[in-house]
Every structure is written in C-alpha cells, then in structure tokens.
Short mmCIF file of C-alpha atoms in Angstrom, two decimals:
data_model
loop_
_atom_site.label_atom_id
_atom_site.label_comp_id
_atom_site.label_asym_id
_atom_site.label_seq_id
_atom_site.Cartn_x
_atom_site.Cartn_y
_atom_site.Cartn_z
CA UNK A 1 -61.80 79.13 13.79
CA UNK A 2 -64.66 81.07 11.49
CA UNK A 3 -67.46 81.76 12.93
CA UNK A 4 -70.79 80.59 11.26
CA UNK A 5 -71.40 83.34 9.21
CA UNK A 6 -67.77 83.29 8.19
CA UNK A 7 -67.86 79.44 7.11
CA UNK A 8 -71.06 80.18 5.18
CA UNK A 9 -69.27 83.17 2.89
CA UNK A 10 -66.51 81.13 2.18
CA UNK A 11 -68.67 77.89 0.82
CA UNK A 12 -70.33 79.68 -1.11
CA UNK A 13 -67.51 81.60 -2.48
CA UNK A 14 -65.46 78.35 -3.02
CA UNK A 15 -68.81 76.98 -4.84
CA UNK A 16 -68.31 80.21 -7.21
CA UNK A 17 -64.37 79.13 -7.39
CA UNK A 18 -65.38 75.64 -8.87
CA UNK A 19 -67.84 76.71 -11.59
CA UNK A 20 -65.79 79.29 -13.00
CA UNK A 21 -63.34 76.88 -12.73
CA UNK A 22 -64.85 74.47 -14.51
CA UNK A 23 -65.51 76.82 -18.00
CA UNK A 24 -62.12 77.44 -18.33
CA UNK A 25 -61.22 74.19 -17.93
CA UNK A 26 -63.70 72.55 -20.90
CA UNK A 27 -62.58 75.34 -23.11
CA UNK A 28 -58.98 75.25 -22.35
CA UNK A 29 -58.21 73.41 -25.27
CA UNK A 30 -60.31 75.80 -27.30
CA UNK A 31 -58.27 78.91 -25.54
CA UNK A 32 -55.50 78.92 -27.81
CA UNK A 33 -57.04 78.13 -30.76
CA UNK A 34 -59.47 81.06 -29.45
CA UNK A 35 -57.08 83.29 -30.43
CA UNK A 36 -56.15 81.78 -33.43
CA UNK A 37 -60.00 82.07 -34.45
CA UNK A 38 -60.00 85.61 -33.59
CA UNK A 39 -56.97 86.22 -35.55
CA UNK A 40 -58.30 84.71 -38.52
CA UNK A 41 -61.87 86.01 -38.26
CA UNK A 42 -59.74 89.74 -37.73
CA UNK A 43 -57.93 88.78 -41.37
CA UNK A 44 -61.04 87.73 -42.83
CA UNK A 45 -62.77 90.97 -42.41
CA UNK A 46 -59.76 92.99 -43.27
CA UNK A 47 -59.61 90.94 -46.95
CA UNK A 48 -63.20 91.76 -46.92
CA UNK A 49 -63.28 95.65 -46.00
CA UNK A 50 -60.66 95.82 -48.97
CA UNK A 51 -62.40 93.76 -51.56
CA UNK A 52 -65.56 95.82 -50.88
CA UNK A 53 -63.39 99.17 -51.26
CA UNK A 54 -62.08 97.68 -54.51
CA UNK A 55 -65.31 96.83 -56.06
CA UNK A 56 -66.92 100.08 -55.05
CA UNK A 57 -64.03 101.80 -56.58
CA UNK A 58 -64.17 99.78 -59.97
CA UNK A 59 -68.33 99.55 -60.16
CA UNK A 60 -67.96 103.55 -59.85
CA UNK A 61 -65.43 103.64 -62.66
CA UNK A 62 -68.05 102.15 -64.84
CA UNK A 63 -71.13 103.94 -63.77
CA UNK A 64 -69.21 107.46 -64.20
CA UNK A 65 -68.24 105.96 -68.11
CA UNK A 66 -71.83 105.33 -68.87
CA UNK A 67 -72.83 108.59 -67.34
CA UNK A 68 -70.57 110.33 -69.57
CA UNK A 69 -72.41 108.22 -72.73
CA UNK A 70 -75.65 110.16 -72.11
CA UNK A 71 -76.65 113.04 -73.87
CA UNK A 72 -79.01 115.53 -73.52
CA UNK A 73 -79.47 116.26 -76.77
CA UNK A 74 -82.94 116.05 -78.68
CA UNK A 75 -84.01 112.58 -80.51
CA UNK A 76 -86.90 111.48 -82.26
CA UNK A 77 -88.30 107.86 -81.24
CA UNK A 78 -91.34 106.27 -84.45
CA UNK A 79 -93.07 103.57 -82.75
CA UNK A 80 -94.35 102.09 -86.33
CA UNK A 81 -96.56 99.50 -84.30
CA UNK A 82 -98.63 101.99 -82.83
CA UNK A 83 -98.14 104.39 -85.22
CA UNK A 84 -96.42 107.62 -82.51
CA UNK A 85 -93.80 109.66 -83.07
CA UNK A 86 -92.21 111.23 -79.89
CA UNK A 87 -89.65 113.80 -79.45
CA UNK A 88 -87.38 113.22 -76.61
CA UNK A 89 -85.10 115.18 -74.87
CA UNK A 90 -83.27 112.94 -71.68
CA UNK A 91 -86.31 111.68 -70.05
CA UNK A 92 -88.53 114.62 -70.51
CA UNK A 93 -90.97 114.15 -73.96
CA UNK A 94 -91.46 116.89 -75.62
CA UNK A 95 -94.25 115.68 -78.08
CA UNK A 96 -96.31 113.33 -78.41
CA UNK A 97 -97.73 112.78 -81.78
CA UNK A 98 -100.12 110.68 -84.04
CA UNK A 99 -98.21 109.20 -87.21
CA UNK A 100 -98.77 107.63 -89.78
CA UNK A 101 -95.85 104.73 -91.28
CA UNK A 102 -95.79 102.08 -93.88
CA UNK A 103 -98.23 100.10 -94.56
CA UNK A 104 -96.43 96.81 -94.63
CA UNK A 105 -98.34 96.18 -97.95
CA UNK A 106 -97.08 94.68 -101.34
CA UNK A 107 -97.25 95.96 -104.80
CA UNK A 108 -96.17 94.30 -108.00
CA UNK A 109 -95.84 95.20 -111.34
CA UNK A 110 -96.32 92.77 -114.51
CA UNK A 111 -93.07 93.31 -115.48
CA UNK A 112 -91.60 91.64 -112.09
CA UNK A 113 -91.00 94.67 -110.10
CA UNK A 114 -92.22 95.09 -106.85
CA UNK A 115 -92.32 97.20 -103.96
CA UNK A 116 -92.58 96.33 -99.94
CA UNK A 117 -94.03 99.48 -98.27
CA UNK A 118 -92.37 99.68 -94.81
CA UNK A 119 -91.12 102.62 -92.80
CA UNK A 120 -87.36 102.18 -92.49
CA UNK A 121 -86.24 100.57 -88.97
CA UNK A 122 -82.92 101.40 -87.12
CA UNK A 123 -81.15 104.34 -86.15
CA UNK A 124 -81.06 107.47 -88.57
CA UNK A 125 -80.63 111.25 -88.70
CA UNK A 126 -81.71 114.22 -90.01
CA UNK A 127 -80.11 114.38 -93.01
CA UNK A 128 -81.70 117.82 -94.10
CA UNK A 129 -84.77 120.26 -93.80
CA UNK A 130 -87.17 121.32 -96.42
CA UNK A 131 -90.07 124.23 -96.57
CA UNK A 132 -92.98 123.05 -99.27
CA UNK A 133 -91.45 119.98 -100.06
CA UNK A 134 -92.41 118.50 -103.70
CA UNK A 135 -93.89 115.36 -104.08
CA UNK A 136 -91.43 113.46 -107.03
CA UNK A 137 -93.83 110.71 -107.96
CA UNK A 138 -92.17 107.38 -107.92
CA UNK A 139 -93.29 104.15 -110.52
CA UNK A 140 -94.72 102.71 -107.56
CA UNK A 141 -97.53 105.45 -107.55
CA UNK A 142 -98.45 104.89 -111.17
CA UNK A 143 -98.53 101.00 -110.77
CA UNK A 144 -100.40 101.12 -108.00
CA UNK A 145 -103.02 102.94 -109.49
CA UNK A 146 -102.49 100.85 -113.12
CA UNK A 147 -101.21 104.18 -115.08
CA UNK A 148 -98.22 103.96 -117.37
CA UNK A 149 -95.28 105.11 -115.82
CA UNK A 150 -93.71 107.78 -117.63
CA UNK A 151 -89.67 108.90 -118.47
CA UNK A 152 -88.35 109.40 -115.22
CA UNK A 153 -87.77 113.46 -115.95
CA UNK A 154 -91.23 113.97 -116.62
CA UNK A 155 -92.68 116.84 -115.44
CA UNK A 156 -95.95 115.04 -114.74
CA UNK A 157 -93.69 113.22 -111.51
CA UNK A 158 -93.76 116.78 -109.93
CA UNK A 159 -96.36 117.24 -107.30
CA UNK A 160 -97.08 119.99 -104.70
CA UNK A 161 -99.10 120.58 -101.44
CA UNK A 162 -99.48 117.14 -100.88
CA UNK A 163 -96.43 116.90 -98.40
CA UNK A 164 -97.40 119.66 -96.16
CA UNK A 165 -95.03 123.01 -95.51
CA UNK A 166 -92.28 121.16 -94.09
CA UNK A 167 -90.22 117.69 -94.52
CA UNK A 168 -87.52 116.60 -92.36
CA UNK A 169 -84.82 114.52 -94.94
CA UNK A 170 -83.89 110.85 -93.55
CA UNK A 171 -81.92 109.72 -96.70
CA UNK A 172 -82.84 106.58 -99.02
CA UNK A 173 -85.74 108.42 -100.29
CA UNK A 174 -87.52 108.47 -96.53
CA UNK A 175 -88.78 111.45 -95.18
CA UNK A 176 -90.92 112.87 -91.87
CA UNK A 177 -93.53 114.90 -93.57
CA UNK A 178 -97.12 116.19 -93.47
CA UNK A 179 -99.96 114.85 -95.50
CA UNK A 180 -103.31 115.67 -96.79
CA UNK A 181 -105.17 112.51 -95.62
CA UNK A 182 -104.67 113.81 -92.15
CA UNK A 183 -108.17 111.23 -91.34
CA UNK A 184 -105.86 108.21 -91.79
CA UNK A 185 -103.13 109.20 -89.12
CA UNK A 186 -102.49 106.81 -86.42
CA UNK A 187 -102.52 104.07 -88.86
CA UNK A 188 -100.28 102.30 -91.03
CA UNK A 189 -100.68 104.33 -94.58
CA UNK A 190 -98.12 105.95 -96.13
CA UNK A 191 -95.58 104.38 -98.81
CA UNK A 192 -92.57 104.37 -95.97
CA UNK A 193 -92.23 107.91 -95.27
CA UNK A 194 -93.78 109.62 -91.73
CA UNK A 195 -96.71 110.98 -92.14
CA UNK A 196 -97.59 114.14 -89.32
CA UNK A 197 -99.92 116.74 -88.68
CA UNK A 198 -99.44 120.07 -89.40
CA UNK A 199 -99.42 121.21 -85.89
CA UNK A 200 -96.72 118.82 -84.95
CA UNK A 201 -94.82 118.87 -87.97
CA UNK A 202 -94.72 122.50 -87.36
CA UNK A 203 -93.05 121.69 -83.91
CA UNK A 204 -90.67 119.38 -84.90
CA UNK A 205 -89.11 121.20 -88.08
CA UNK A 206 -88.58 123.83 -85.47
CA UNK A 207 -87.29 121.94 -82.75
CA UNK A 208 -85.11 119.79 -84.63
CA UNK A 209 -81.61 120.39 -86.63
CA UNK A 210 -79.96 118.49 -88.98
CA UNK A 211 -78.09 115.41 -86.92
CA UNK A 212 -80.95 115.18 -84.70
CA UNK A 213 -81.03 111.30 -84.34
CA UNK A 214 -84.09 109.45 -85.27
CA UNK A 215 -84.54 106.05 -83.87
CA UNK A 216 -87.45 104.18 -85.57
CA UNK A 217 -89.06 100.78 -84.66
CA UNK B 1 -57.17 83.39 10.19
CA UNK B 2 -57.65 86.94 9.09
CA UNK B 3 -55.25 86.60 6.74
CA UNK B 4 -56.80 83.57 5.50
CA UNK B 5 -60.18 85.52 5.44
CA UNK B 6 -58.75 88.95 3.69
CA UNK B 7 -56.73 86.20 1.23
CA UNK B 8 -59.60 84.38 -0.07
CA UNK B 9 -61.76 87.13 -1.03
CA UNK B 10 -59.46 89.00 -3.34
CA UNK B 11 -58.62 86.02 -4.86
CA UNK B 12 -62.05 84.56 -5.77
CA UNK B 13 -62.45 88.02 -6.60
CA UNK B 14 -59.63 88.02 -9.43
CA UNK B 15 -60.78 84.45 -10.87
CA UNK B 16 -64.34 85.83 -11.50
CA UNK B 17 -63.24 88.61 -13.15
CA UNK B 18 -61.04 86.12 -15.34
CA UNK B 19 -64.50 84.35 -15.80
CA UNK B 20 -65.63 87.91 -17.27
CA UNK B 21 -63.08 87.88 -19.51
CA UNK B 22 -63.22 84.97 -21.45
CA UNK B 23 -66.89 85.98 -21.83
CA UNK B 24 -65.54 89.02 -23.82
CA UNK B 25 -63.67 87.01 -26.39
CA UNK B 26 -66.45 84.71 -27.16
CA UNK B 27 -68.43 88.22 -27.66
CA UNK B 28 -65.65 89.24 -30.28
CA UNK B 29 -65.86 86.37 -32.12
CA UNK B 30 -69.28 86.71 -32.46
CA UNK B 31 -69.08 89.96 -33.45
CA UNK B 32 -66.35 89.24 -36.29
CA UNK B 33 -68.56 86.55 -36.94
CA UNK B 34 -71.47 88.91 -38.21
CA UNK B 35 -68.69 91.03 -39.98
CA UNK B 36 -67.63 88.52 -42.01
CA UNK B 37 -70.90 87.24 -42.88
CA UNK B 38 -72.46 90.96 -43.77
CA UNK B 39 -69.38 91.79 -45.50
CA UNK B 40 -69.12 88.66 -47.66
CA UNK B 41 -73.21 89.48 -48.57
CA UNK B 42 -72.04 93.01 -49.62
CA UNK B 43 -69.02 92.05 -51.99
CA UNK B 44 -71.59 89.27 -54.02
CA UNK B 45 -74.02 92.24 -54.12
CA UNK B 46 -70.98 94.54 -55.19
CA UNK B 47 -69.94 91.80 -57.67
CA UNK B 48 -73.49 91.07 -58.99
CA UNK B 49 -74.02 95.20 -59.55
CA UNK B 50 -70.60 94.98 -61.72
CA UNK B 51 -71.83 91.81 -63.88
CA UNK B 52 -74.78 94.06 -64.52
CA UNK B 53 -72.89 97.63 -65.20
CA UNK B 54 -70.83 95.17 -67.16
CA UNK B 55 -74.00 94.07 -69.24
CA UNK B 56 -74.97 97.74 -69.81
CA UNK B 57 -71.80 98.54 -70.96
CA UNK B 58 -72.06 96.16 -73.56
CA UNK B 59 -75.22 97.18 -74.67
CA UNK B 60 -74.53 101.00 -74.97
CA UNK B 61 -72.22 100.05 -77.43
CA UNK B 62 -74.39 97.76 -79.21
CA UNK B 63 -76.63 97.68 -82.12
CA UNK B 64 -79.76 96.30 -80.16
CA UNK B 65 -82.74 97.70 -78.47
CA UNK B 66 -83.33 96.42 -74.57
CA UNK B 67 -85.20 96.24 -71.71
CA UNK B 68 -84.92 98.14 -68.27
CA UNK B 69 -87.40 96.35 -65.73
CA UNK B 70 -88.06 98.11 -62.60
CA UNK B 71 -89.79 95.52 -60.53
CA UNK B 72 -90.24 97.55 -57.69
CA UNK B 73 -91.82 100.77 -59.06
CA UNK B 74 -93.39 98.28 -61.89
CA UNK B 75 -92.02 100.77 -64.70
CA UNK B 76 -89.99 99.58 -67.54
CA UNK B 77 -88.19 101.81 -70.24
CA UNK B 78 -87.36 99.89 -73.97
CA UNK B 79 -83.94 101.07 -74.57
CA UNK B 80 -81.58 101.60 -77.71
CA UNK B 81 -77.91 102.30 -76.37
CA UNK B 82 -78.02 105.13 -73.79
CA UNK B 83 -81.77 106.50 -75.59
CA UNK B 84 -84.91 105.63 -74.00
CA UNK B 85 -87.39 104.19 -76.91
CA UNK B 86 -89.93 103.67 -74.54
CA UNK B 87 -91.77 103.87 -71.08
CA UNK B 88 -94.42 101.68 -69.76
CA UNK B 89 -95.84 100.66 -66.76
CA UNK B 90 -96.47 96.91 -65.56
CA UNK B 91 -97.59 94.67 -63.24
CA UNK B 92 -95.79 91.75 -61.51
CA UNK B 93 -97.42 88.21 -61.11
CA UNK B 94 -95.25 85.43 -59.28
CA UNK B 95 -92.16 85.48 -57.87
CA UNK B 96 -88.56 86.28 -58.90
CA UNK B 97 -86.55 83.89 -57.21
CA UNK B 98 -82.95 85.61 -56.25
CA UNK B 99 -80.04 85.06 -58.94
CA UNK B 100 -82.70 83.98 -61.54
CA UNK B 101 -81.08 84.27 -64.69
CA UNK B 102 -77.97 85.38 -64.31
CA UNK B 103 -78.27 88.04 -61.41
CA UNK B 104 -81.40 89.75 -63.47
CA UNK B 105 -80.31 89.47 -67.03
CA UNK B 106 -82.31 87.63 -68.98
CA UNK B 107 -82.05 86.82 -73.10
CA UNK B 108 -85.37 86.78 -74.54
CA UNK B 109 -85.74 83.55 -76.09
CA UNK B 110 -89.00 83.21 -78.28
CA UNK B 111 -92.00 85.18 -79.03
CA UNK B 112 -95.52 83.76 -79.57
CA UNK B 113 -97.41 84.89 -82.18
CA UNK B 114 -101.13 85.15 -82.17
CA UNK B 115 -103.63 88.02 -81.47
CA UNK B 116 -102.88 90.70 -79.52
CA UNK B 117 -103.92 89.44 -76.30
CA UNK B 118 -102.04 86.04 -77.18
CA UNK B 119 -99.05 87.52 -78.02
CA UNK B 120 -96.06 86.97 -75.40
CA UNK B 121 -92.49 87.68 -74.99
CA UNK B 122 -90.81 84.54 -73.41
CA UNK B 123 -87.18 85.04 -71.61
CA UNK B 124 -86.50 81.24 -70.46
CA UNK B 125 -88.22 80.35 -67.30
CA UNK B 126 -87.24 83.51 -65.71
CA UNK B 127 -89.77 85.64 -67.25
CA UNK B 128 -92.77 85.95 -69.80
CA UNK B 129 -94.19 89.11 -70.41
CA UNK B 130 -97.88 89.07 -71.35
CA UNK B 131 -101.00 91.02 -72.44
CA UNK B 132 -103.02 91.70 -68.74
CA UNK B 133 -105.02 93.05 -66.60
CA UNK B 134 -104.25 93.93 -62.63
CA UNK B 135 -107.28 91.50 -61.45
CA UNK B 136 -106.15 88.78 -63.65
CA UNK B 137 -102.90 87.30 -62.82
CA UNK B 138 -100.98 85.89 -65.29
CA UNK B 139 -98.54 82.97 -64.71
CA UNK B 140 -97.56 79.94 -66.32
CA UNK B 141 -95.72 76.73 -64.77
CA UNK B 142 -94.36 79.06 -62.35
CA UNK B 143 -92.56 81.07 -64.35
CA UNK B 144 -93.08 84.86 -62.94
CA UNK B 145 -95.10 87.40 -65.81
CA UNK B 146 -95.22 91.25 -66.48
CA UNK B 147 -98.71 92.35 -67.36
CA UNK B 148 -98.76 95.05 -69.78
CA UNK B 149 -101.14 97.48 -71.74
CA UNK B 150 -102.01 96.20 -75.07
CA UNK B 151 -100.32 99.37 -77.20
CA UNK B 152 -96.87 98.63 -75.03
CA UNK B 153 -97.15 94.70 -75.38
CA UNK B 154 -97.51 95.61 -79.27
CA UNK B 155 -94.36 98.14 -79.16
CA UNK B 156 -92.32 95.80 -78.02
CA UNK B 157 -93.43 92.23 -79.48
CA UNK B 158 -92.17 94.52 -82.63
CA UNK B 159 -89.53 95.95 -81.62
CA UNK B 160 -87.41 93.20 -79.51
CA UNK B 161 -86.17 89.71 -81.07
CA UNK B 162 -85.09 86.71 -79.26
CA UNK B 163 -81.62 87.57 -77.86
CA UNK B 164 -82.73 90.88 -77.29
CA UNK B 165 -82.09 91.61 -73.14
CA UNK B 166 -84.25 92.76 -70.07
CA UNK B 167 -82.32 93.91 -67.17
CA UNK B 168 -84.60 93.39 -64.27
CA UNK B 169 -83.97 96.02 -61.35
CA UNK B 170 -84.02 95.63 -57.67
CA UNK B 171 -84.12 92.37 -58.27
CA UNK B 172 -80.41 91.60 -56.68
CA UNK B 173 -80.20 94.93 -54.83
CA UNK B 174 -83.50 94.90 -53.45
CA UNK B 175 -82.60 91.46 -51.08
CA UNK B 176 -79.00 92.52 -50.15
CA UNK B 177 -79.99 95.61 -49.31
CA UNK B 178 -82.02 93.65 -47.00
CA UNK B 179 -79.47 91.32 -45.78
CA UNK B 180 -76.36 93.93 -45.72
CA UNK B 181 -77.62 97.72 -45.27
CA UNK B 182 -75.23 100.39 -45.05
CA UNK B 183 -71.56 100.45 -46.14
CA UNK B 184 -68.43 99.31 -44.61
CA UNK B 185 -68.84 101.65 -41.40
CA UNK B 186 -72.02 100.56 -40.69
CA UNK B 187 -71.16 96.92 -40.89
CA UNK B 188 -68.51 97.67 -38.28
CA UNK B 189 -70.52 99.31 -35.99
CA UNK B 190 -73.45 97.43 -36.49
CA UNK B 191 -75.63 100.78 -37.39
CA UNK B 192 -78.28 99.20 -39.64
CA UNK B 193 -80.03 101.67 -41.94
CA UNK B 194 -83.83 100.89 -44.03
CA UNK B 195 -83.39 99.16 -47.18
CA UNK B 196 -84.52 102.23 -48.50
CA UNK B 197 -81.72 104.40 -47.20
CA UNK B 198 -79.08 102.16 -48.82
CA UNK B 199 -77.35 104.27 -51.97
#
C-alpha cells in the first residue's frame, strides 16, 4: 500500500494526467488539420517572400531607368506669372533673377492686323548667342505708337543699345535680353521677349551654351 | 508497488511534455500568422510604389508639367519631365485618408478663378490647394487643402491645367512603413525597425 504522502503525489499527478488530457482531446480533431494549417500558412509565406523579391526587383528596374533620365546639365526655368527667371542646375539654383515677360496685352491695327504680346510657353533652347544685339523694329512698334510703318528693309527698323550687351536666341523672333527700362522689371512689359538686368544677363550669357534648355511658363 | 510508483512518474512526466508540445505548434502558427499578414502589407505597399514609378514614368516622357507633394516635409516641387520648374513650401489642413485617389495620384480637375486669394486648384475630393496662412486652416466639405504662398499659388494656377497630376508623397509609404517595417528578414525574425529607418 502507499503511504499518505505517496497517495497524495499520485492524485495530484493523475489530476495533471486528466487536464492535459483533456486539450488534446478537444483539439484532436483540429491536430491533423493543425498540420495542414501549418503547411499552408508555410506556402503562403513562401509565395509571399517571392512576390516581395519580385516586386523589389522590378520597382528597382524602374527607379534605376528614371535615374538614368536625369541630367545634370544647366536649364533655365521663366516663371511669366511672377515674372523670375532661374537658372538651374539639378536641384542647386544658380540664379535667381527679376524678369520682365509679355504683357498679355492686345494691339490692333486699322487694317485688321493684330498682335497678342505673350512670352512664348513650353520647352525651348538656346538657339544662339549674341554680343550688342540690334533692335530690328517690328510693325507692331510703329502701330503701337500710331507711326507709319515703313518698307520692311528700312534702315530706320535698325536700333541699338536698347537690348543690352548680350541676347540669348530662342527662335520665332523670341529672345532673353537686357533692356533699358530696367524700373519696370518684375512685371509683365516687354513685347514677348525676356527682359534681364545687366548683372544677370551678364551671368547667364556666360553660364549658358547654345542647347541649354529653357523651360518657360 | 515500487514499480508502480517509479512507473507513474515518468509517464505523467512524458504526457506533460506532450502537453508542451502542442503548445509549440499553436506558437508557429501564430507566428506564420503575423508573416503572412506583414508580408501581404509589404507586397500592396511594393505594388502601390510600382503604380506610382509607373505614373512617373509616364510623365517623364510626357509633354506636361506636374506636381511632386511631399506631405511630410510639406515641400512640393512643380515638375516638367525629369526638370524641376519649381519649389515651394506648404502647409497641410485635414486629412489624407489612405489609397485616396488612386494610391496618391491625383488629376487636377478644375481651377477657380477669382482674385488671388480666391484662386484654387481643385483635384476631385482628394485635394484642393489654396491661397493660406498657417493659423488659418483651410478645408472644405472635408476634402484635405495645401496652403500656399501667394507668388507659388500664382505659379502654378498658371502653369498647371485640369488633367495636369500631383503625386502626393509619403502618403502610401508613410502608413506601411508603419504597419510592415523592415524587409523580408526582418519580417522573419520579427526585428521591427522606426518608420524612419525603412529605405
């Protein structure tokens, strides 16, 4: 026979017995299909791990191809709402300046013609560089100030110093140049063209080369 | 009776440690649970950061200026192709709900006219961009605003047209960093870095 101390150990060790008995028991249905769930959580994860590999993979692809788009190259930006011209290199600016741009005014002439006076908008370039440019007056100038216009080869069209000492070429007539109403930059003036300081004009024909993009809206 | 005695030990013994072990499987499946669920957050944020690269890709390619919108830092950049236009700083009043408009793309799809400080970019309901000032919040029906300077507000009511595109920035990244830090490793080990330390 046990002795007291004996019979106690073993109830309470049989007591153990039953409850861990017991778990098993309620989840022995859910044993096998335990493993089952294990299984398919294990495949789950592994479809996962290799969708995540593939996507990091492909998203990498494409950042790399848009890295390779950037340049470093120099661009000017006109903002024609405020009136600034900034030259840009990557992120870093290399000058800030007051402009002046079109003055989104209207001229007409009797005969029908008229003009819209707007700084061009879009993406151009440098299509050349000038020293001294010459002002070629244009029929707009004599209408606007109710003169006859003469013969277009007249050598009354030829003007000088009103440009400043340097012009940078956009095509269609447009140019980046300096001015002599220098009180009006930073507001919308000129006849299309750019209008700059001297200082900064000075900068910029120096800076810039023929291709340089300019990006104007 | 000794036998009896030595018996019953060991084998109680042996059933416990039976006990222990289906203990360990419900731990695994708990664990693979978490995988799963971490790992299925990481591929939509994986698959949300392609839609965008996507987007970009498009738009480097295109003939339209664009938006970058950095809602964290609260800096924005008009774009044309790969070129910043222009930088500006803003400030954010409401609250972007997640996956609002398309995983942070949004089309812009009016402007208002008026004067300057009545003059608004509208993208939808996901965003309107406004004339403001940082003590005077600005939103509408809900619908989440940027506050900007009045030169910057001007810049871009002129340069952008409806259609034109804002991406908005750690919009998507920003909450599944949250939800899923760290990369595949980490999920398995269950290392959890800061938001900020995720690449």
């Amino acid at each position: 026979m046990w002795n007291r101390r004996e019979a106690i150990m073993i109830a309470i060790l049989l007591l153990m017995l039953t409850v861990v008995a017991v778990v098993p028991a309620v989840g022995q249905a859910g044993d096998l299909s335990s493993d089952a769930s294990l299984d398919a959580l294990r495949e789950q994860v592994r479809v996962l791990e290799s969708q995540v590999v593939s996507l990091e993979e492909q998203n990498r692809g494409i950042a790399n191809m848009l890295r390779a788009l950037e340049s470093d190259d120099i661009y000017i930006v006109v903002d024609t709402e405020n009136n600034r011209l900034t030259l840009r290199q990557g992120e870093k600016v290399l000058l800030n300046a007051v402009v002046g741009t079109g003055s989104r005014q209207y001229v007409e002439e009797e005969t029908g013609r008229n003009w819209y006076f707007e700084s061009p908008l879009g993406s151009l370039s440098v299509l050349g560089k000038e020293r001294n440019p010459v002002w070629i007056r244009p029929d707009w100038s004599y209408v606007e100030e109710n003169m006859p216009v003469p013969a277009p080869n007249d050598p009354d069209r030829i003007v000088r110093d009103v440009l400043g000492k340097y012009a940078l070429i956009l095509g269609n007539g447009y140019k980046i140049h300096g001015t002599t109403y220098t009180n009006l930059l930073g507001t919308h003036f000129t006849h299309g063209c750019i209008s700059v300081g001297d200082k900064d004009l000075a900068k910029l024909y120096r800076t810039v080369k023929i291709g340089t993009k300019v990006y104007i809206y | 009776m000794n036998l009896v005695r030595h018996a019953v030990v060991p084998v109680v013994l042996v059933v416990l440690a039976f006990a222990g072990a289906v203990s360990a499987q419900e731990q695994s499946e708990i664990e693979l649970g978490r995988q799963v669920r971490l790992l299925t957050a990481k591929v939509r944020s994986l698959e949300a950061e392609q839609q965008r690269l996507l987007v970009q890709k498009t738009l480097v390619s295109a003939d339209s200026k664009y938006l970058e919108l950095d809602l964290v830092r609260g800096e924005g950049a008009l774009m044309y192709r790969t070129r910043v236009l222009r930088t500006f700083r803003f400030h954010v009043h409401g609250r972007f709900r997640e996956r609002e408009g398309e995983d942070g793309i949004l089309a812009m799809t009016s402007k208002e006219e008026g004067t300057a400080s009545r003059r608004r970019l509208l993208f939808g309901n996901g965003l309107l961009i406004i004339e403001g000032k940082i003590n005077r919040p600005v939103t509408e029906g809900g619908t989440p605003s940027l506050s900007l300077g009045k030169r910057d507000l001007a810049a871009l009511y002129y340069a952008l047209e409806p259609g034109s595109i804002a991406l908005l920035q750690d919009l998507t990244s920003e909450d599944s960093a949250r939800q899923h830090p760290g990369g595949i490793e980490a999920i398995r080990t269950g290392v959890h870095g800061t938001a900020a330390s995720v690449p």
